[in-house]
Amino acid sequence: MRRLAALLLAPLLLGGCASVRTLDAAKPGAPLIYAGTRLDWYALNGGCCPLDRFGAEAPRHPGLDLPASALLDTLLLPLSIAAELGLGLQVIGGN
């Protein structure tokens, strides 16, 4: 179980997960739902301009990153749908 977790988290530590990169990009008009998974898939299929389409560069090894991005995108799906629909969640952390 620990090996599986380490394998899924390794792309986050090895140059950035596509999901994290697309969240940081905040490019207007970029896809939000499963954005990291879509960026990996785009790169695997020879997409020419990920920066223009997603606002982020594809990871160096998109095939290795794909499972971790799919998992993270699935966990973030409710927030992605809310953002796509334009709902402001007003989430505040701390004390």
XYZ file of N, CA and C in Angstrom:
285
model
N 0.824 -1.195 0.000
C 0.000 0.000 0.000
C 0.872 1.265 0.000
N 1.955 1.238 0.780
C 2.845 2.402 0.815
C 3.527 2.615 -0.526
N 3.857 1.524 -1.197
C 4.503 1.655 -2.516
C 3.551 2.277 -3.521
N 2.291 1.878 -3.463
C 1.289 2.442 -4.368
C 1.127 3.938 -4.105
N 1.044 4.307 -2.835
C 0.922 5.725 -2.489
C 2.149 6.509 -2.941
N 3.329 5.927 -2.743
C 4.557 6.597 -3.178
C 4.597 6.744 -4.694
N 4.135 5.719 -5.404
C 4.114 5.773 -6.863
C 3.143 6.840 -7.361
N 1.996 6.971 -6.712
C 1.021 7.971 -7.128
C 1.453 9.395 -6.767
N 2.204 9.529 -5.682
C 2.640 10.861 -5.262
C 3.963 11.288 -5.880
N 4.696 10.369 -6.458
C 5.996 10.691 -7.053
C 5.914 11.798 -8.098
N 4.916 11.800 -8.995
C 4.875 12.889 -9.984
C 4.726 14.268 -9.362
N 4.108 14.349 -8.186
C 3.980 15.637 -7.517
C 5.347 16.182 -7.115
N 6.260 15.284 -6.809
C 7.586 15.685 -6.356
C 8.596 15.790 -7.488
N 8.312 15.197 -8.625
C 9.270 15.152 -9.732
C 8.939 16.177 -10.814
N 8.880 17.407 -10.482
C 8.686 18.424 -11.501
C 7.266 18.923 -11.623
N 6.388 18.535 -10.759
C 5.051 19.096 -10.743
C 4.000 18.271 -11.444
N 2.945 18.083 -10.765
C 1.786 17.364 -11.284
C 1.032 18.294 -12.239
N 0.492 17.746 -13.306
C -0.241 18.555 -14.280
C -1.449 19.234 -13.634
N -2.106 18.559 -12.707
C -3.259 19.163 -12.032
C -2.849 20.391 -11.237
N -1.743 20.291 -10.522
C -1.255 21.430 -9.743
C -0.826 22.558 -10.676
N -0.186 22.219 -11.776
C 0.243 23.246 -12.732
C -0.949 23.998 -13.321
N -2.014 23.297 -13.664
C -3.172 23.972 -14.251
C -3.918 24.792 -13.212
N -3.909 24.357 -11.949
C -4.534 25.158 -10.894
C -3.768 26.454 -10.669
N -2.452 26.385 -10.745
C -1.619 27.573 -10.571
C -1.718 28.532 -11.754
N -2.040 28.020 -12.920
C -2.036 28.832 -14.130
C -3.144 29.876 -14.126
N -4.343 29.502 -13.724
C -5.495 30.410 -13.694
C -5.664 31.152 -15.014
N -5.514 30.445 -16.120
C -5.661 31.046 -17.447
C -7.144 31.164 -17.792
N -7.615 32.355 -18.155
C -9.011 32.507 -18.553
C -9.326 31.637 -19.773
N -10.425 30.925 -19.694
C -10.858 30.077 -20.804
C -10.243 28.691 -20.817
N -9.288 28.419 -19.937
C -8.670 27.094 -19.876
C -9.654 26.105 -19.252
N -9.573 24.840 -19.627
C -10.464 23.854 -19.029
C -10.210 23.728 -17.525
N -11.276 23.514 -16.766
C -11.166 23.361 -15.322
C -11.409 21.925 -14.884
N -12.383 21.282 -15.495
C -12.754 19.924 -15.089
C -11.753 18.938 -15.680
N -11.109 18.182 -14.801
C -10.059 17.227 -15.165
C -8.966 17.894 -16.005
N -8.592 19.102 -15.638
C -7.614 19.865 -16.418
C -6.240 19.199 -16.448
N -5.778 18.701 -15.328
C -4.464 18.054 -15.298
C -4.441 16.767 -16.104
N -5.485 15.981 -15.981
C -5.597 14.745 -16.752
C -5.657 15.063 -18.234
N -6.405 16.099 -18.590
C -6.513 16.493 -19.993
C -5.192 17.024 -20.532
N -4.446 17.745 -19.695
C -3.131 18.236 -20.105
C -2.181 17.071 -20.362
N -2.183 16.086 -19.477
C -1.345 14.894 -19.692
C -1.739 14.182 -20.974
N -3.024 13.981 -21.178
C -3.508 13.281 -22.369
C -3.140 14.053 -23.637
N -3.273 15.367 -23.570
C -2.913 16.248 -24.682
C -1.436 16.078 -25.035
N -0.589 16.055 -24.011
C 0.851 15.895 -24.236
C 1.175 14.504 -24.783
N 0.510 13.476 -24.276
C 0.757 12.113 -24.752
C 0.363 11.929 -26.218
N -0.623 12.719 -26.665
C -1.091 12.617 -28.042
C -0.450 13.650 -28.957
N 0.651 14.251 -28.507
C 1.419 15.148 -29.370
C 0.864 16.539 -29.514
N 0.119 17.019 -28.529
C -0.405 18.379 -28.585
C 0.721 19.395 -28.699
N 0.531 20.389 -29.539
C 1.635 21.305 -29.856
C 1.794 22.457 -28.877
N 0.736 22.942 -28.301
C 0.811 24.215 -27.580
C 0.089 24.153 -26.234
N 0.587 23.376 -25.277
C -0.127 23.261 -24.011
C -0.201 24.587 -23.243
N 0.789 25.432 -23.383
C 0.780 26.710 -22.677
C -0.363 27.597 -23.166
N -0.632 27.593 -24.465
C -1.722 28.387 -25.011
C -3.085 27.821 -24.631
N -3.192 26.527 -24.591
C -4.490 25.889 -24.332
C -4.809 25.768 -22.846
N -3.808 25.405 -22.033
C -4.038 25.127 -20.615
C -3.427 26.171 -19.685
N -2.559 27.017 -20.206
C -1.892 28.001 -19.369
C -0.749 27.426 -18.565
N -0.337 26.207 -18.903
C 0.743 25.539 -18.177
C 1.466 24.594 -19.121
N 2.737 24.407 -18.851
C 3.503 23.428 -19.621
C 3.161 22.025 -19.134
N 3.227 21.075 -20.029
C 2.995 19.677 -19.667
C 4.169 19.148 -18.861
N 3.928 18.192 -17.981
C 5.032 17.580 -17.243
C 6.005 16.887 -18.187
N 7.204 16.691 -17.728
C 8.234 16.055 -18.545
C 7.845 14.617 -18.904
N 7.180 13.923 -17.998
C 6.771 12.528 -18.213
C 5.259 12.402 -18.005
N 4.453 12.805 -18.988
C 3.004 12.809 -18.792
C 2.415 11.425 -18.545
N 3.012 10.377 -19.089
C 2.503 9.031 -18.849
C 2.630 8.617 -17.401
N 3.695 9.042 -16.760
C 3.906 8.755 -15.342
C 3.007 9.625 -14.478
N 2.748 10.830 -14.918
C 1.941 11.782 -14.160
C 0.441 11.500 -14.271
N 0.019 10.847 -15.322
C -1.408 10.666 -15.598
C -2.193 10.040 -14.448
N -1.759 8.935 -13.831
C -2.549 8.365 -12.732
C -2.713 9.318 -11.546
N -1.643 10.009 -11.166
C -1.731 10.944 -10.037
C -2.635 12.120 -10.378
N -2.554 12.620 -11.600
C -3.421 13.724 -12.010
C -4.881 13.297 -12.038
N -5.145 12.089 -12.523
C -6.521 11.593 -12.553
C -7.082 11.475 -11.135
N -6.262 10.998 -10.204
C -6.699 10.876 -8.813
C -6.964 12.251 -8.202
N -6.034 13.174 -8.368
C -6.211 14.509 -7.810
C -7.380 15.237 -8.465
N -7.528 15.120 -9.773
C -8.655 15.752 -10.461
C -9.988 15.186 -9.983
N -10.022 13.897 -9.688
C -11.247 13.281 -9.173
C -11.569 13.812 -7.784
N -10.558 13.954 -6.935
C -10.787 14.498 -5.604
C -11.254 15.955 -5.661
N -10.773 16.693 -6.638
C -11.129 18.109 -6.778
C -12.345 18.351 -7.672
N -12.968 17.291 -8.139
C -14.081 17.422 -9.090
C -15.223 18.313 -8.577
N -15.685 18.161 -7.325
C -16.768 19.062 -6.880
C -16.379 20.540 -6.948
N -15.149 20.858 -6.593
C -14.702 22.251 -6.668
C -14.557 22.719 -8.110
N -14.105 21.836 -8.982
C -13.964 22.183 -10.400
C -15.319 22.451 -11.039
N -16.293 21.621 -10.700
C -17.643 21.829 -11.243
C -18.215 23.148 -10.737
N -18.040 23.427 -9.454
C -18.531 24.689 -8.899
C -17.876 25.881 -9.589
N -16.568 25.797 -9.806
C -15.867 26.891 -10.478
C -16.332 27.041 -11.923
N -16.558 25.919 -12.601
C -17.034 25.963 -13.994
C -18.416 26.599 -14.079
N -19.254 26.344 -13.070
C -20.588 26.920 -13.048
C -20.608 28.360 -12.543
N -19.457 28.836 -12.070
C -19.360 30.223 -11.601
C -19.820 30.424 -10.175
N -19.888 29.356 -9.404
C -20.290 29.474 -8.008
C -19.116 29.901 -7.156
N -19.281 30.940 -6.391
C -18.235 31.367 -5.458
C -18.418 30.637 -4.144
N -17.435 29.837 -3.747
C -17.579 29.036 -2.536
C -17.137 29.772 -1.282
N -16.367 30.842 -1.416
C -15.920 31.652 -0.295
C -15.336 30.805 0.830
N -14.405 29.942 0.485
C -13.761 29.073 1.460
C -12.656 29.857 2.149
N -12.690 29.863 3.493
C -11.701 30.593 4.286
C -11.113 29.620 5.300
N -9.793 29.584 5.403
C -9.154 28.684 6.351
C -8.586 29.436 7.542
N -7.987 28.716 8.443
C -7.358 29.327 9.606
C -8.321 29.520 10.753
N -7.933 30.393 11.671
C -8.738 30.604 12.890
C -9.845 31.565 12.642
